[in-house]
Amino acid sequence: MNTNDFKTRTEIIEEQSTCPEGYWVLGLDTGYSSVKGKSPNKRFAFPYYAKKVPEGRAFLREAEDSDIRYRDETGEWVVGKLAYDEVNAKEIVDSEQELTGRHRFFTDIFRVTTRTGIALGLMPNKYGSCEDKHIMIEAGLPPKYINDAVDLREALCGKHDFEVKVGAGNWIKYSIELKENDIQVMPQPLGSLVSASTNANGRQSKTAIQYWSGNVIVFDPGYGTLDTYIVKRGQVIGKGETFPEYGMHEVFARTCRDIEKEFGLSIEVPELQNCLESGEVKVIVSRRPLKTRKYSFKDILEKNCVEVCKEVIERLSSIYNYFVDYDYIIATGGTFEAWKDVFINAFKDVEDLRVIPANINNVSVSTVYSNVNGYYYYLSNMLGRSKTA
């Protein structure tokens, strides 16, 4: 296992996707660990974190491609990886609720990171520009929290004036006004079901009929929650379930607890992000004489990752009658990528049940993007049908 695989990355990947004429669709997921997006000319992701820059501070080092800076009437902020680089324990403890709390839509971090995500989705490149086009956003929420869509829309609606700078590029000004009808919100796991049913051209895949005519459970383990969504014979059953006690945050929380037990080092979950690249923590073993030592936490992280995954499988098996009534499990998300081997192996002897990664139609794109991919094509196709009706 490579601990660096658990680190939330920053990437902007140019690609062309179909979009109805006159519209600029943006699938946007401001998750608990990262912001993901898909627009007609790119897909992108960056860590969900922002930190205000002290007034008058100079940036001395040369900008990296992953650096993202933001500014508005409140001042300048560093975003994503650049913000995590400056993290300290006291600030993280104070802002933990902003990072993983359900009611975070009116916090500074949410405003800055979500506006930054919108900006990345609107940036022009060789595959197109949003100029003179109607901007529409499809977002998602955990099934249990879908009624919070009212707050999410309120946070996104209105006039947004700000600037964003990526890497060594220039500051780009944005002045965007979004109305309530410009923002749609769907249950997050439904995005992955749409993604698994849609080919790379945005059309329904040949295998989609199998999913929609069978019994399907969408398995969407994320950073802050684990979500499930049930579709039987094309009918959505219930509103889905959300389990806030499971997800990668729980894996990291147990890892931090065990690091303190093993090495005597107190570390908070967001601080762990900066240790994932090396897979090591530095511990003071003596102050006189001064002596430090690096310790690998790779085995600790792997143990907790497997344990939480197995607990999830056991919990869901008891809730869903050991999946005997299901034909497919559509599995999605970055946490599933980490759990994939354990999860698939657990069901290898269950007859007539197939575990389908949500990126089945384009395995070159990680399941990290499956929800926003589904958001994008769901709204694009709906707008396309309305234009031809």
Short mmCIF file of C-alpha atoms in Angstrom, two decimals:
data_model
loop_
_atom_site.label_atom_id
_atom_site.label_comp_id
_atom_site.label_asym_id
_atom_site.label_seq_id
_atom_site.Cartn_x
_atom_site.Cartn_y
_atom_site.Cartn_z
CA MET A 1 0.00 0.00 0.00
CA ASN A 2 1.22 3.48 -0.87
CA THR A 3 0.13 6.11 1.66
CA ASN A 4 0.48 8.81 -1.02
CA ASP A 5 -2.53 7.26 -2.79
CA PHE A 6 -4.66 8.49 0.13
CA LYS A 7 -3.58 12.11 -0.34
CA THR A 8 -6.15 14.43 -1.91
CA ARG A 9 -4.69 15.68 -5.18
CA THR A 10 -4.96 18.83 -7.24
CA GLU A 11 -5.48 18.27 -10.94
CA ILE A 12 -7.04 20.07 -13.88
CA ILE A 13 -7.49 17.80 -16.90
CA GLU A 14 -8.61 19.27 -20.21
CA GLU A 15 -11.14 17.15 -22.09
CA GLN A 16 -14.11 17.76 -24.35
CA SER A 17 -17.63 16.66 -23.37
CA THR A 18 -20.95 17.08 -25.11
CA CYS A 19 -23.15 19.94 -23.92
CA PRO A 20 -26.43 21.36 -25.28
CA GLU A 21 -26.00 24.43 -27.45
CA GLY A 22 -26.30 27.68 -25.54
CA TYR A 23 -25.53 26.11 -22.15
CA TRP A 24 -22.43 25.69 -20.02
CA VAL A 25 -23.11 22.83 -17.61
CA LEU A 26 -21.02 22.33 -14.48
CA GLY A 27 -21.24 19.19 -12.34
CA LEU A 28 -19.93 20.32 -8.95
CA ASP A 29 -19.26 18.34 -5.78
CA THR A 30 -17.94 20.27 -2.79
CA GLY A 31 -17.12 17.21 -0.72
CA TYR A 32 -15.73 16.92 2.78
CA SER A 33 -12.21 16.16 1.51
CA SER A 34 -12.12 17.62 -1.99
CA VAL A 35 -13.92 19.73 -4.55
CA LYS A 36 -14.55 17.90 -7.82
CA GLY A 37 -16.01 19.26 -11.00
CA LYS A 38 -16.78 18.53 -14.64
CA SER A 39 -17.59 21.05 -17.35
CA PRO A 40 -17.68 20.88 -21.18
CA ASN A 41 -13.92 21.48 -21.41
CA LYS A 42 -12.36 19.82 -18.36
CA ARG A 43 -12.57 17.86 -15.14
CA PHE A 44 -10.79 18.95 -11.97
CA ALA A 45 -10.24 18.27 -8.29
CA PHE A 46 -8.50 19.98 -5.38
CA PRO A 47 -8.50 19.58 -1.56
CA TYR A 48 -11.40 21.13 0.32
CA TYR A 49 -9.54 23.65 2.45
CA ALA A 50 -8.82 27.37 2.42
CA LYS A 51 -6.80 29.68 4.64
CA LYS A 52 -6.82 33.46 4.72
CA VAL A 53 -3.51 35.14 3.91
CA PRO A 54 -2.30 37.75 6.44
CA GLU A 55 -2.37 41.24 4.96
CA GLY A 56 0.92 42.33 3.43
CA ARG A 57 2.38 38.85 3.24
CA ALA A 58 4.70 38.13 0.29
CA PHE A 59 4.90 34.78 -1.53
CA LEU A 60 8.63 34.08 -1.77
CA ARG A 61 8.78 30.72 -3.49
CA GLU A 62 8.02 30.12 -7.15
CA ALA A 63 4.42 29.11 -7.79
CA GLU A 64 3.71 25.42 -8.40
CA ASP A 65 1.09 24.20 -10.86
CA SER A 66 -1.07 22.99 -7.95
CA ASP A 67 -1.10 26.40 -6.23
CA ILE A 68 -4.53 28.06 -6.13
CA ARG A 69 -5.12 31.55 -4.75
CA TYR A 70 -8.43 33.38 -4.33
CA ARG A 71 -9.40 36.93 -3.39
CA ASP A 72 -12.59 38.90 -2.85
CA GLU A 73 -13.79 41.73 -0.60
CA THR A 74 -12.72 39.75 2.49
CA GLY A 75 -9.08 39.53 1.40
CA GLU A 76 -6.80 36.92 -0.15
CA TRP A 77 -6.94 33.18 0.51
CA VAL A 78 -4.80 30.19 -0.36
CA VAL A 79 -6.84 27.17 -1.45
CA GLY A 80 -6.42 23.39 -1.50
CA LYS A 81 -2.91 21.98 -1.17
CA LEU A 82 -1.39 25.42 -0.69
CA ALA A 83 -3.66 25.95 2.32
CA TYR A 84 -2.83 22.53 3.78
CA ASP A 85 0.88 23.36 3.50
CA GLU A 86 0.32 26.05 6.13
CA VAL A 87 -1.84 24.05 8.47
CA ASN A 88 -1.30 24.08 12.24
CA ALA A 89 -3.02 22.10 14.97
CA LYS A 90 -4.88 24.95 16.72
CA GLU A 91 -6.46 26.28 13.53
CA ILE A 92 -7.46 22.79 12.43
CA VAL A 93 -9.18 22.02 15.72
CA ASP A 94 -11.08 25.31 15.49
CA SER A 95 -12.15 24.72 11.88
CA GLU A 96 -12.91 20.97 11.97
CA GLN A 97 -16.67 21.63 12.00
CA GLU A 98 -16.25 23.85 8.94
CA LEU A 99 -14.52 20.99 7.15
CA THR A 100 -16.77 18.06 8.02
CA GLY A 101 -19.92 19.60 9.51
CA ARG A 102 -23.23 19.07 7.75
CA HIS A 103 -24.23 22.74 8.10
CA ARG A 104 -21.21 24.35 6.44
CA PHE A 105 -22.77 26.11 3.46
CA PHE A 106 -22.41 29.62 4.89
CA THR A 107 -18.85 29.28 6.19
CA ASP A 108 -15.87 31.10 4.70
CA ILE A 109 -14.17 27.86 3.67
CA PHE A 110 -17.24 26.66 1.78
CA ARG A 111 -17.68 30.03 0.04
CA VAL A 112 -14.05 30.26 -1.03
CA THR A 113 -13.63 26.65 -2.17
CA THR A 114 -16.98 26.45 -3.97
CA ARG A 115 -16.42 29.73 -5.81
CA THR A 116 -12.96 28.46 -6.75
CA GLY A 117 -14.54 25.28 -8.10
CA ILE A 118 -16.98 27.31 -10.18
CA ALA A 119 -14.10 29.40 -11.50
CA LEU A 120 -12.11 26.33 -12.57
CA GLY A 121 -15.19 24.98 -14.32
CA LEU A 122 -15.63 28.23 -16.25
CA MET A 123 -12.00 28.79 -17.29
CA PRO A 124 -11.67 28.67 -21.10
CA ASN A 125 -9.28 26.39 -22.96
CA LYS A 126 -8.92 24.86 -26.42
CA TYR A 127 -12.12 22.86 -25.87
CA GLY A 128 -14.38 25.84 -25.38
CA SER A 129 -15.50 28.89 -23.44
CA CYS A 130 -18.58 29.74 -21.38
CA GLU A 131 -18.83 33.18 -22.97
CA ASP A 132 -22.44 34.12 -23.88
CA LYS A 133 -23.72 30.78 -22.53
CA HIS A 134 -26.24 30.02 -19.80
CA ILE A 135 -24.39 28.60 -16.79
CA MET A 136 -26.19 25.72 -15.08
CA ILE A 137 -24.92 23.78 -12.06
CA GLU A 138 -25.83 20.25 -10.93
CA ALA A 139 -24.68 19.49 -7.39
CA GLY A 140 -25.34 16.63 -4.99
CA LEU A 141 -25.91 15.87 -1.33
CA PRO A 142 -25.92 12.70 0.80
CA PRO A 143 -29.41 11.11 0.59
CA LYS A 144 -30.23 11.70 4.26
CA TYR A 145 -29.33 15.39 3.89
CA ILE A 146 -31.13 16.05 0.59
CA ASN A 147 -33.50 18.51 2.31
CA ASP A 148 -30.45 20.70 2.91
CA ALA A 149 -30.63 21.52 -0.81
CA VAL A 150 -32.52 24.69 0.17
CA ASP A 151 -29.47 25.95 2.07
CA LEU A 152 -27.08 24.82 -0.64
CA ARG A 153 -29.00 26.72 -3.31
CA GLU A 154 -29.14 29.80 -1.10
CA ALA A 155 -25.38 29.66 -0.64
CA LEU A 156 -24.78 29.38 -4.40
CA CYS A 157 -27.41 31.86 -5.58
CA GLY A 158 -26.80 35.55 -6.09
CA LYS A 159 -23.94 37.71 -7.31
CA HIS A 160 -20.38 36.44 -6.98
CA ASP A 161 -17.48 38.84 -7.58
CA PHE A 162 -14.01 37.40 -6.98
CA GLU A 163 -10.65 36.54 -8.55
CA VAL A 164 -8.73 33.27 -8.87
CA LYS A 165 -5.10 32.57 -9.77
CA VAL A 166 -3.83 29.09 -10.68
CA GLY A 167 -0.10 28.31 -10.61
CA ALA A 168 2.02 31.03 -12.20
CA GLY A 169 -0.94 32.30 -14.26
CA ASN A 170 -2.56 35.70 -14.02
CA TRP A 171 -5.39 36.66 -11.71
CA ILE A 172 -8.74 36.14 -13.48
CA LYS A 173 -11.77 38.20 -12.48
CA TYR A 174 -15.20 36.60 -12.24
CA SER A 175 -18.56 38.31 -11.94
CA ILE A 176 -21.26 35.65 -11.91
CA GLU A 177 -24.92 35.82 -11.03
CA LEU A 178 -26.73 32.55 -10.38
CA LYS A 179 -30.49 32.26 -9.97
CA GLU A 180 -32.26 29.52 -8.05
CA ASN A 181 -33.34 27.78 -11.27
CA ASP A 182 -29.71 27.64 -12.42
CA ILE A 183 -28.84 25.22 -9.59
CA GLN A 184 -30.10 21.63 -9.41
CA VAL A 185 -29.35 19.21 -6.56
CA MET A 186 -29.60 15.42 -6.67
CA PRO A 187 -28.74 12.58 -4.25
CA GLN A 188 -24.99 11.98 -4.59
CA PRO A 189 -25.12 8.21 -5.26
CA LEU A 190 -27.58 8.73 -8.10
CA GLY A 191 -24.76 10.56 -9.86
CA SER A 192 -22.68 7.40 -9.89
CA LEU A 193 -25.60 5.29 -11.13
CA VAL A 194 -26.01 7.73 -14.03
CA SER A 195 -22.25 7.61 -14.61
CA ALA A 196 -22.23 3.80 -14.75
CA SER A 197 -25.12 3.96 -17.22
CA THR A 198 -23.52 6.56 -19.51
CA ASN A 199 -20.78 6.09 -22.08
CA ALA A 200 -17.89 8.47 -22.77
CA ASN A 201 -20.05 10.33 -25.30
CA GLY A 202 -22.73 11.11 -22.74
CA ARG A 203 -25.23 8.62 -24.14
CA GLN A 204 -26.86 5.71 -22.34
CA SER A 205 -24.61 2.65 -22.51
CA LYS A 206 -25.73 -0.71 -23.86
CA THR A 207 -25.49 -2.23 -20.38
CA ALA A 208 -27.59 0.49 -18.72
CA ILE A 209 -30.81 -1.45 -19.26
CA GLN A 210 -29.38 -4.25 -17.13
CA TYR A 211 -28.92 -1.90 -14.17
CA TRP A 212 -32.27 -0.16 -14.52
CA SER A 213 -34.18 -3.43 -14.98
CA GLY A 214 -32.41 -5.21 -12.12
CA ASN A 215 -32.04 -4.61 -8.39
CA VAL A 216 -29.20 -2.22 -7.69
CA ILE A 217 -27.59 -0.77 -4.60
CA VAL A 218 -25.23 2.15 -5.11
CA PHE A 219 -22.36 1.98 -2.62
CA ASP A 220 -20.79 5.43 -2.16
CA PRO A 221 -18.23 5.61 0.64
CA GLY A 222 -16.85 9.13 0.83
CA TYR A 223 -14.68 11.08 3.20
CA GLY A 224 -17.29 12.21 5.72
CA THR A 225 -20.18 9.82 5.06
CA LEU A 226 -21.06 6.47 3.54
CA ASP A 227 -24.15 6.67 1.33
CA THR A 228 -26.33 3.99 -0.24
CA TYR A 229 -29.09 4.29 -2.81
CA ILE A 230 -31.54 1.59 -3.89
CA VAL A 231 -33.10 1.14 -7.32
CA LYS A 232 -35.31 -1.89 -7.99
CA ARG A 233 -36.63 -2.55 -11.49
CA GLY A 234 -36.14 1.09 -12.40
CA GLN A 235 -37.89 2.41 -9.29
CA VAL A 236 -36.05 4.35 -6.61
CA ILE A 237 -36.76 2.75 -3.24
CA GLY A 238 -36.86 5.19 -0.33
CA LYS A 239 -34.54 8.19 -0.11
CA GLY A 240 -31.31 6.28 0.40
CA GLU A 241 -29.26 5.98 3.56
CA THR A 242 -26.38 8.01 4.97
CA PHE A 243 -23.97 6.67 7.58
CA PRO A 244 -21.89 9.55 9.03
CA GLU A 245 -19.86 7.15 11.19
CA TYR A 246 -18.15 5.53 8.20
CA GLY A 247 -15.82 6.90 5.55
CA MET A 248 -12.18 7.85 5.11
CA HIS A 249 -12.40 10.41 7.91
CA GLU A 250 -13.04 7.53 10.31
CA VAL A 251 -10.02 5.65 8.88
CA PHE A 252 -7.86 8.72 9.41
CA ALA A 253 -9.27 9.37 12.91
CA ARG A 254 -8.37 5.83 14.02
CA THR A 255 -4.95 6.19 12.42
CA CYS A 256 -4.31 9.42 14.37
CA ARG A 257 -5.42 7.70 17.58
CA ASP A 258 -3.07 4.77 16.96
CA ILE A 259 -0.16 7.05 16.03
CA GLU A 260 -0.53 8.72 19.43
CA LYS A 261 -0.66 5.33 21.17
CA GLU A 262 2.31 3.96 19.25
CA PHE A 263 4.59 6.99 19.01
CA GLY A 264 3.27 9.48 21.58
CA LEU A 265 2.52 12.08 18.91
CA SER A 266 -0.82 13.91 19.01
CA ILE A 267 -1.96 14.68 15.47
CA GLU A 268 -5.28 15.89 14.05
CA VAL A 269 -6.95 14.38 10.99
CA PRO A 270 -6.36 17.31 8.61
CA GLU A 271 -2.70 17.45 9.67
CA LEU A 272 -2.37 13.85 8.51
CA GLN A 273 -2.83 15.04 4.90
CA ASN A 274 0.66 16.55 4.95
CA CYS A 275 2.16 13.25 6.17
CA LEU A 276 0.59 10.99 3.56
CA GLU A 277 3.12 11.75 0.83
CA SER A 278 6.00 10.36 2.90
CA GLY A 279 3.97 7.96 5.04
CA GLU A 280 5.98 9.08 8.06
CA VAL A 281 5.60 11.23 11.17
CA LYS A 282 8.49 12.99 12.91
CA VAL A 283 8.62 12.53 16.68
CA ILE A 284 10.77 14.26 19.31
CA VAL A 285 12.33 11.39 21.23
CA SER A 286 14.62 13.56 23.37
CA ARG A 287 14.83 17.27 24.12
CA ARG A 288 18.19 17.22 25.90
CA PRO A 289 20.08 16.32 23.88
CA LEU A 290 17.70 17.18 21.01
CA LYS A 291 16.85 14.09 19.01
CA THR A 292 14.06 13.35 16.54
CA ARG A 293 13.11 10.24 14.66
CA LYS A 294 10.79 9.48 11.75
CA TYR A 295 8.36 6.60 12.05
CA SER A 296 6.33 4.99 9.26
CA PHE A 297 2.59 4.75 9.87
CA LYS A 298 1.92 2.78 6.69
CA ASP A 299 0.94 -0.41 8.55
CA ILE A 300 -1.28 1.53 10.95
CA LEU A 301 -3.14 3.20 8.08
CA GLU A 302 -3.54 -0.08 6.20
CA LYS A 303 -4.86 -1.87 9.29
CA ASN A 304 -7.49 0.80 9.95
CA CYS A 305 -8.46 1.00 6.30
CA VAL A 306 -9.18 -2.75 6.19
CA GLU A 307 -10.93 -2.75 9.57
CA VAL A 308 -13.35 0.04 8.69
CA CYS A 309 -14.09 -1.55 5.31
CA LYS A 310 -14.90 -4.89 6.94
CA GLU A 311 -17.13 -3.19 9.52
CA VAL A 312 -18.99 -1.46 6.68
CA ILE A 313 -19.50 -4.73 4.81
CA GLU A 314 -20.83 -6.41 7.95
CA ARG A 315 -23.16 -3.50 8.74
CA LEU A 316 -24.58 -3.27 5.23
CA SER A 317 -24.92 -7.05 4.95
CA SER A 318 -27.16 -7.10 8.01
CA ILE A 319 -29.22 -4.13 6.79
CA TYR A 320 -29.67 -5.41 3.22
CA ASN A 321 -30.15 -9.12 4.03
CA TYR A 322 -26.69 -10.06 2.84
CA PHE A 323 -27.50 -8.67 -0.62
CA VAL A 324 -29.39 -11.81 -1.68
CA ASP A 325 -32.08 -9.67 -3.36
CA TYR A 326 -29.61 -7.60 -5.41
CA ASP A 327 -28.10 -8.10 -8.84
CA TYR A 328 -25.55 -5.27 -8.80
CA ILE A 329 -23.57 -3.15 -6.40
CA ILE A 330 -22.46 0.04 -8.18
CA ALA A 331 -19.39 1.12 -6.21
CA THR A 332 -17.93 4.60 -6.40
CA GLY A 333 -15.69 7.24 -4.87
CA GLY A 334 -12.13 7.69 -3.71
CA THR A 335 -12.71 5.68 -0.55
CA PHE A 336 -13.92 2.74 -2.63
CA GLU A 337 -10.63 2.93 -4.56
CA ALA A 338 -8.86 2.33 -1.25
CA TRP A 339 -11.27 -0.46 -0.24
CA LYS A 340 -11.67 -2.06 -3.66
CA ASP A 341 -9.69 -5.28 -3.12
CA VAL A 342 -11.20 -6.05 0.29
CA PHE A 343 -14.71 -5.12 -0.84
CA ILE A 344 -14.75 -7.13 -4.08
CA ASN A 345 -13.16 -10.14 -2.38
CA ALA A 346 -15.92 -10.14 0.26
CA PHE A 347 -18.56 -10.81 -2.42
CA LYS A 348 -16.66 -13.15 -4.73
CA ASP A 349 -18.72 -16.19 -3.68
CA VAL A 350 -22.13 -14.50 -3.74
CA GLU A 351 -23.88 -15.92 -6.78
CA ASP A 352 -25.67 -13.59 -9.21
CA LEU A 353 -24.25 -10.48 -7.54
CA ARG A 354 -21.79 -8.31 -9.47
CA VAL A 355 -19.75 -5.45 -8.06
CA ILE A 356 -19.55 -2.80 -10.80
CA PRO A 357 -17.15 0.16 -10.46
CA ALA A 358 -19.03 3.34 -11.40
CA ASN A 359 -16.32 4.18 -13.94
CA ILE A 360 -17.01 0.93 -15.84
CA ASN A 361 -17.54 2.82 -19.12
CA ASN A 362 -14.28 4.77 -18.87
CA VAL A 363 -11.81 3.10 -16.53
CA SER A 364 -9.13 5.67 -17.37
CA VAL A 365 -11.07 8.14 -15.19
CA SER A 366 -11.02 7.38 -11.45
CA THR A 367 -14.27 6.68 -9.59
CA VAL A 368 -13.38 9.84 -7.64
CA TYR A 369 -15.12 11.64 -10.53
CA SER A 370 -18.08 9.28 -10.93
CA ASN A 371 -20.57 11.41 -9.01
CA VAL A 372 -19.75 14.68 -10.82
CA ASN A 373 -19.60 12.81 -14.12
CA GLY A 374 -23.17 11.66 -13.45
CA TYR A 375 -24.26 15.13 -12.33
CA TYR A 376 -22.90 16.60 -15.55
CA TYR A 377 -24.50 14.14 -17.94
CA TYR A 378 -27.79 14.03 -16.04
CA LEU A 379 -28.24 17.79 -16.40
CA SER A 380 -26.78 17.96 -19.92
CA ASN A 381 -29.11 15.26 -21.19
CA MET A 382 -32.11 16.77 -19.45
CA LEU A 383 -31.40 20.19 -21.02
CA GLY A 384 -30.81 18.53 -24.39
CA ARG A 385 -34.20 16.80 -24.25
CA SER A 386 -35.95 20.04 -23.27
CA LYS A 387 -34.47 21.84 -26.31
CA THR A 388 -35.79 19.20 -28.68
CA ALA A 389 -39.20 18.81 -27.03
#
